[in-house]
Short mmCIF file of C-alpha atoms in Angstrom, two decimals:
data_model
loop_
_atom_site.label_atom_id
_atom_site.label_comp_id
_atom_site.label_asym_id
_atom_site.label_seq_id
_atom_site.Cartn_x
_atom_site.Cartn_y
_atom_site.Cartn_z
CA UNK H 1 -10.29 20.29 2.72
CA UNK H 2 -10.48 22.19 6.00
CA UNK H 3 -12.12 25.59 6.39
CA UNK H 4 -11.11 28.33 8.79
CA UNK H 5 -14.61 29.40 9.84
CA UNK H 6 -14.22 30.29 13.53
CA UNK H 7 -11.17 31.96 15.06
CA UNK H 8 -10.35 32.50 18.74
CA UNK H 9 -7.94 35.33 19.63
CA UNK H 10 -6.39 35.09 23.11
CA UNK H 11 -5.74 38.49 24.72
CA UNK H 12 -3.87 39.30 27.95
CA UNK H 13 -4.15 43.12 28.35
CA UNK H 14 -0.51 43.74 27.36
CA UNK H 15 0.96 45.59 24.38
CA UNK H 16 0.89 42.27 22.48
CA UNK H 17 -2.90 42.63 22.18
CA UNK H 18 -2.52 45.47 19.67
CA UNK H 19 -0.36 43.33 17.38
CA UNK H 20 -2.58 40.26 17.57
CA UNK H 21 -5.85 42.18 17.02
CA UNK H 22 -4.40 43.91 13.96
CA UNK H 23 -3.18 40.59 12.59
CA UNK H 24 -6.59 39.02 13.32
CA UNK H 25 -8.17 41.82 11.30
CA UNK H 26 -5.77 41.18 8.40
CA UNK H 27 -6.44 37.43 8.59
CA UNK H 28 -10.21 37.96 8.67
CA UNK H 29 -10.05 40.21 5.60
CA UNK H 30 -7.92 37.56 3.87
CA UNK H 31 -9.67 34.28 4.83
CA UNK H 32 -13.25 35.56 5.35
CA UNK H 33 -14.09 33.41 8.43
CA UNK H 34 -17.64 33.34 9.80
CA UNK H 35 -16.82 34.66 13.28
CA UNK H 36 -13.95 35.76 15.52
CA UNK H 37 -13.97 35.49 19.31
CA UNK H 38 -11.65 37.69 21.39
CA UNK H 39 -11.06 36.01 24.75
CA UNK H 40 -9.49 37.29 27.97
CA UNK H 41 -9.19 35.39 31.24
CA UNK H 42 -9.09 37.38 34.48
CA UNK H 43 -6.82 35.67 37.00
CA UNK H 44 -8.16 37.15 40.22
CA UNK H 45 -5.97 34.89 42.34
CA UNK H 46 -2.94 36.80 41.03
CA UNK H 47 -4.26 40.09 42.43
CA UNK H 48 -2.65 40.89 45.78
CA UNK H 49 -4.73 41.56 48.90
CA UNK H 50 -3.82 45.24 48.65
CA UNK H 51 -5.29 45.58 45.16
CA UNK H 52 -8.29 43.46 46.04
CA UNK H 53 -9.15 45.98 48.75
CA UNK H 54 -8.79 48.87 46.29
CA UNK H 55 -10.83 47.11 43.61
CA UNK H 56 -13.65 45.81 45.78
CA UNK H 57 -15.96 48.65 44.76
CA UNK H 58 -15.30 48.15 41.05
CA UNK H 59 -16.80 45.68 38.62
CA UNK H 60 -13.47 44.43 37.29
CA UNK H 61 -15.05 42.23 34.65
CA UNK H 62 -17.04 45.16 33.21
CA UNK H 63 -14.01 47.47 33.26
CA UNK H 64 -11.90 44.96 31.34
CA UNK H 65 -14.76 44.12 28.99
CA UNK H 66 -15.29 47.81 28.16
CA UNK H 67 -11.55 48.30 27.59
CA UNK H 68 -11.30 45.32 25.24
CA UNK H 69 -14.53 46.22 23.43
CA UNK H 70 -13.04 49.65 22.69
CA UNK H 71 -9.66 48.24 21.63
CA UNK H 72 -11.26 45.67 19.32
CA UNK H 73 -13.60 48.30 17.83
CA UNK H 74 -10.58 50.53 17.12
CA UNK H 75 -8.15 47.96 15.73
CA UNK H 76 -10.34 45.25 14.16
CA UNK H 77 -11.33 46.65 10.76
CA UNK H 78 -12.61 43.49 9.06
CA UNK H 79 -16.31 42.97 8.38
CA UNK H 80 -16.26 39.55 10.06
CA UNK H 81 -18.66 39.43 13.05
CA UNK H 82 -16.76 39.39 16.33
CA UNK H 83 -17.46 38.91 20.03
CA UNK H 84 -15.45 39.71 23.17
CA UNK H 85 -15.60 37.01 25.88
CA UNK H 86 -14.38 37.68 29.45
CA UNK H 87 -14.02 34.91 32.01
CA UNK H 88 -12.46 34.12 35.38
CA UNK H 89 -10.63 30.83 35.56
CA UNK H 90 -7.45 29.76 37.38
CA UNK H 91 -6.32 27.79 34.33
CA UNK H 92 -6.17 29.88 31.15
CA UNK H 93 -5.17 26.99 28.87
CA UNK H 94 -8.10 24.87 30.03
CA UNK H 95 -10.47 27.80 29.54
CA UNK H 96 -9.27 28.41 25.99
CA UNK H 97 -9.60 24.70 25.23
CA UNK H 98 -13.17 24.72 26.60
CA UNK H 99 -14.16 27.73 24.49
CA UNK H 100 -12.45 26.26 21.43
CA UNK H 101 -14.56 23.10 21.76
CA UNK H 102 -17.78 24.97 22.58
CA UNK H 103 -17.62 27.32 19.60
CA UNK H 104 -16.05 24.82 17.18
CA UNK H 105 -12.94 26.93 16.77
CA UNK H 106 -10.71 26.13 13.78
CA UNK H 107 -7.80 28.39 14.73
CA UNK H 108 -6.55 29.81 18.04
CA UNK H 109 -4.33 32.89 17.81
CA UNK H 110 -1.85 33.63 20.61
CA UNK H 111 0.87 36.23 21.08
CA UNK H 112 4.54 35.35 20.75
CA UNK H 113 6.42 37.67 23.10
CA UNK H 114 10.07 38.50 23.45
CA UNK H 115 11.73 36.76 26.38
CA UNK H 116 12.00 39.96 28.46
CA UNK H 117 8.21 40.33 28.35
CA UNK H 118 7.50 36.83 29.57
CA UNK H 119 5.80 33.99 27.72
CA UNK H 120 2.31 35.44 27.83
CA UNK H 121 -0.44 33.00 27.07
CA UNK H 122 1.70 30.69 24.96
CA UNK H 123 2.47 27.35 26.58
CA UNK H 124 3.28 23.78 25.62
CA UNK H 125 0.21 22.70 27.57
CA UNK H 126 -2.03 24.78 25.32
CA UNK H 127 -0.53 23.23 22.20
CA UNK H 128 -1.20 19.75 23.55
CA UNK H 129 -4.74 20.49 24.75
CA UNK H 130 -6.08 22.08 21.59
CA UNK H 131 -7.43 19.95 18.76
CA UNK H 132 -7.50 22.90 16.37
CA UNK H 133 -4.71 24.81 14.63
CA UNK H 134 -2.65 27.38 16.53
CA UNK H 135 -1.19 30.60 15.15
CA UNK H 136 1.57 32.28 17.18
CA UNK H 137 1.80 35.98 16.29
CA UNK H 138 5.04 37.93 16.99
CA UNK H 139 5.51 41.60 17.81
CA UNK H 140 4.90 43.95 14.88
CA UNK H 141 3.94 41.24 12.37
CA UNK H 142 3.87 42.14 8.71
CA UNK H 143 0.33 42.27 7.37
CA UNK H 144 1.05 40.27 4.24
CA UNK H 145 1.01 36.65 3.11
CA UNK H 146 2.79 36.53 -0.21
CA UNK H 147 5.61 34.18 0.81
CA UNK H 148 4.69 31.08 2.84
CA UNK H 149 7.12 28.38 4.04
CA UNK H 150 5.85 24.90 4.90
CA UNK H 151 8.09 22.47 6.79
CA UNK H 152 8.05 18.74 6.12
CA UNK H 153 9.84 15.58 7.22
CA UNK H 154 8.06 13.61 4.44
CA UNK H 155 5.74 11.92 6.94
CA UNK H 156 2.04 11.40 6.26
CA UNK H 157 1.30 13.79 9.11
CA UNK H 158 3.28 16.62 7.55
CA UNK H 159 1.24 16.41 4.32
CA UNK H 160 -1.55 18.35 6.06
CA UNK H 161 0.78 21.36 6.17
CA UNK H 162 0.38 21.68 2.41
CA UNK H 163 -3.38 21.20 2.52
CA UNK H 164 -3.41 24.39 4.57
CA UNK H 165 -0.86 26.27 2.45
CA UNK H 166 -2.99 25.43 -0.59
CA UNK H 167 -6.01 27.05 1.08
CA UNK H 168 -3.97 30.10 2.01
CA UNK H 169 -2.56 30.36 -1.52
CA UNK H 170 -6.10 30.26 -2.95
CA UNK H 171 -6.93 33.34 -0.87
CA UNK H 172 -3.66 35.20 -1.35
CA UNK H 173 -1.83 33.94 -4.48
CA UNK H 174 1.11 33.35 -2.14
CA UNK H 175 4.31 31.67 -3.25
CA UNK H 176 4.63 28.36 -1.36
CA UNK H 177 8.01 26.89 -0.47
CA UNK H 178 8.15 23.30 0.81
CA UNK H 179 11.20 22.99 3.10
CA UNK H 180 13.14 20.08 4.53
CA UNK H 181 16.15 20.51 6.79
CA UNK H 182 18.47 17.53 7.09
CA UNK H 183 21.45 16.78 9.31
CA UNK H 184 24.26 14.27 8.95
CA UNK H 185 23.59 11.67 11.69
CA UNK H 186 26.00 12.62 14.47
CA UNK H 187 26.57 9.07 15.64
CA UNK H 188 28.21 8.24 12.30
CA UNK H 189 30.24 11.41 11.69
CA UNK H 190 33.52 10.20 13.31
CA UNK H 191 33.65 7.34 10.82
CA UNK H 192 32.50 9.08 7.65
CA UNK H 193 34.12 11.42 5.18
CA UNK H 194 31.76 14.41 5.14
CA UNK H 195 32.79 15.46 1.64
CA UNK H 196 31.54 12.09 0.40
CA UNK H 197 28.53 11.53 2.65
CA UNK H 198 26.89 14.99 2.54
CA UNK H 199 26.16 14.94 -1.23
CA UNK H 200 24.77 11.40 -0.87
CA UNK H 201 22.45 12.43 1.98
CA UNK H 202 21.29 15.49 0.07
CA UNK H 203 20.61 13.41 -3.07
CA UNK H 204 18.70 10.86 -0.99
CA UNK H 205 16.74 13.69 0.67
CA UNK H 206 15.78 15.25 -2.69
CA UNK H 207 14.58 11.88 -3.99
CA UNK H 208 12.42 11.38 -0.90
CA UNK H 209 11.16 14.95 -1.24
CA UNK H 210 10.05 14.41 -4.85
CA UNK H 211 8.30 11.15 -3.92
CA UNK H 212 6.55 12.88 -1.00
CA UNK H 213 5.26 15.72 -3.20
CA UNK H 214 4.12 13.33 -5.95
CA UNK H 215 2.44 10.89 -3.55
CA UNK H 216 0.48 13.67 -1.84
CA UNK H 217 -0.27 15.51 -5.12
CA UNK H 218 1.42 18.65 -3.86
CA UNK H 219 2.05 20.99 -6.76
CA UNK H 220 2.75 24.66 -7.38
CA UNK H 221 5.43 24.92 -4.73
CA UNK H 222 9.18 25.37 -4.69
CA UNK H 223 11.20 22.54 -3.15
CA UNK H 224 14.01 23.58 -0.82
CA UNK H 225 16.50 21.24 0.91
CA UNK H 226 18.71 22.82 3.58
CA UNK H 227 21.55 21.29 5.58
CA UNK H 228 21.11 21.94 9.29
CA UNK H 229 24.80 21.91 10.21
CA UNK H 230 25.43 22.87 13.86
CA UNK H 231 22.10 24.64 14.46
CA UNK H 232 19.02 22.81 15.66
CA UNK H 233 16.32 22.13 13.07
CA UNK H 234 14.04 24.75 14.67
CA UNK H 235 16.79 27.38 14.79
CA UNK H 236 17.86 26.72 11.19
CA UNK H 237 14.25 26.78 9.98
CA UNK H 238 13.67 30.10 11.71
CA UNK H 239 16.87 31.70 10.41
CA UNK H 240 16.32 30.57 6.81
CA UNK H 241 12.62 31.51 6.76
CA UNK H 242 13.33 34.99 8.08
CA UNK H 243 16.29 35.40 5.70
CA UNK H 244 14.07 34.49 2.74
CA UNK H 245 11.49 37.11 3.69
CA UNK H 246 8.81 34.53 4.52
CA UNK H 247 5.56 36.05 5.79
CA UNK H 248 4.41 32.85 7.49
CA UNK H 249 5.94 29.57 8.64
CA UNK H 250 3.64 26.52 8.70
CA UNK H 251 4.52 23.24 10.45
CA UNK H 252 2.60 20.16 11.58
CA UNK H 253 1.99 19.19 15.19
CA UNK H 254 3.32 15.68 14.56
CA UNK H 255 6.09 14.17 12.47
CA UNK H 256 7.44 10.73 11.83
CA UNK H 257 10.81 10.57 10.13
CA UNK H 258 13.67 9.12 12.15
CA UNK H 259 16.30 10.09 9.61
CA UNK H 260 15.34 13.60 8.68
CA UNK H 261 13.92 16.74 10.02
CA UNK H 262 10.68 18.11 11.29
CA UNK H 263 10.12 15.80 14.25
CA UNK H 264 7.31 17.42 16.09
CA UNK H 265 7.32 17.28 19.78
CA UNK H 266 10.92 18.35 19.61
CA UNK H 267 11.08 20.73 16.64
CA UNK H 268 7.57 22.20 16.80
CA UNK H 269 7.81 22.61 20.57
CA UNK H 270 11.08 24.49 20.11
CA UNK H 271 9.62 26.67 17.36
CA UNK H 272 6.58 27.39 19.52
CA UNK H 273 8.84 28.51 22.39
CA UNK H 274 11.19 30.67 20.29
CA UNK H 275 10.90 34.45 19.92
CA UNK H 276 10.01 34.66 16.25
CA UNK H 277 9.85 37.58 13.83
CA UNK H 278 7.21 35.95 11.63
CA UNK H 279 3.92 34.22 12.48
CA UNK H 280 4.05 30.46 13.11
CA UNK H 281 1.01 28.35 12.12
CA UNK H 282 0.85 24.89 13.68
CA UNK H 283 -1.49 22.54 11.80
CA UNK H 284 -3.34 19.91 13.82
#
């Protein structure tokens, strides 16, 4: 069973940093990791010539380091040892991947911003580069973990979602809900009576769900089957998780079911790119 011993927190000197540092503190108090690294990458090439002239007499790295040291000291209340790392690299994703490998990082935390604030440090490239888990933290996240949703498409890959939720539940006594979202295959809908086919698909889905849970010895969780209808799987998952008051949504980085739901690549990519109200944990 995996441990979350080392956590990397990606900062970008925006208001999102406050939210992610506070959540990192909550997570550290909850999971008791060995160390947390706060990382910021200075992109000097983005500084215009005008500002470069004004800043030439300043040690920009020290100024930013001092600012982040103070912010972390103020907001990070956990007893977990922490370290602030400042670097200059034209490719932030590659830098984070390098640090993640160097320090044997188990979880990388990034900010999930609203669309009008830009995408921040979150990118599809980062998700593909990293070999460790990723946690996308939204604005003003709730500092609780009593209600956790785990998405599955019944594939072997998605079983690791519930290995993680089991670990989290051991630390928090959280209620775990295993969720599958199904859709009626669109290519067949013109020829099928929905009133007849939908109950059959749902029954088939529940049977597969029960087999999946039994095969992978997943217990102590509620089973939930949801029809996707017109919404995409990612959109429906988000809406239903938020409606249920979930504190955390956990999905795998890969899936493998051609008939059903959580096909990663498509679904997880879309979830990763959405503006969420709850944290999203992607299990590698």
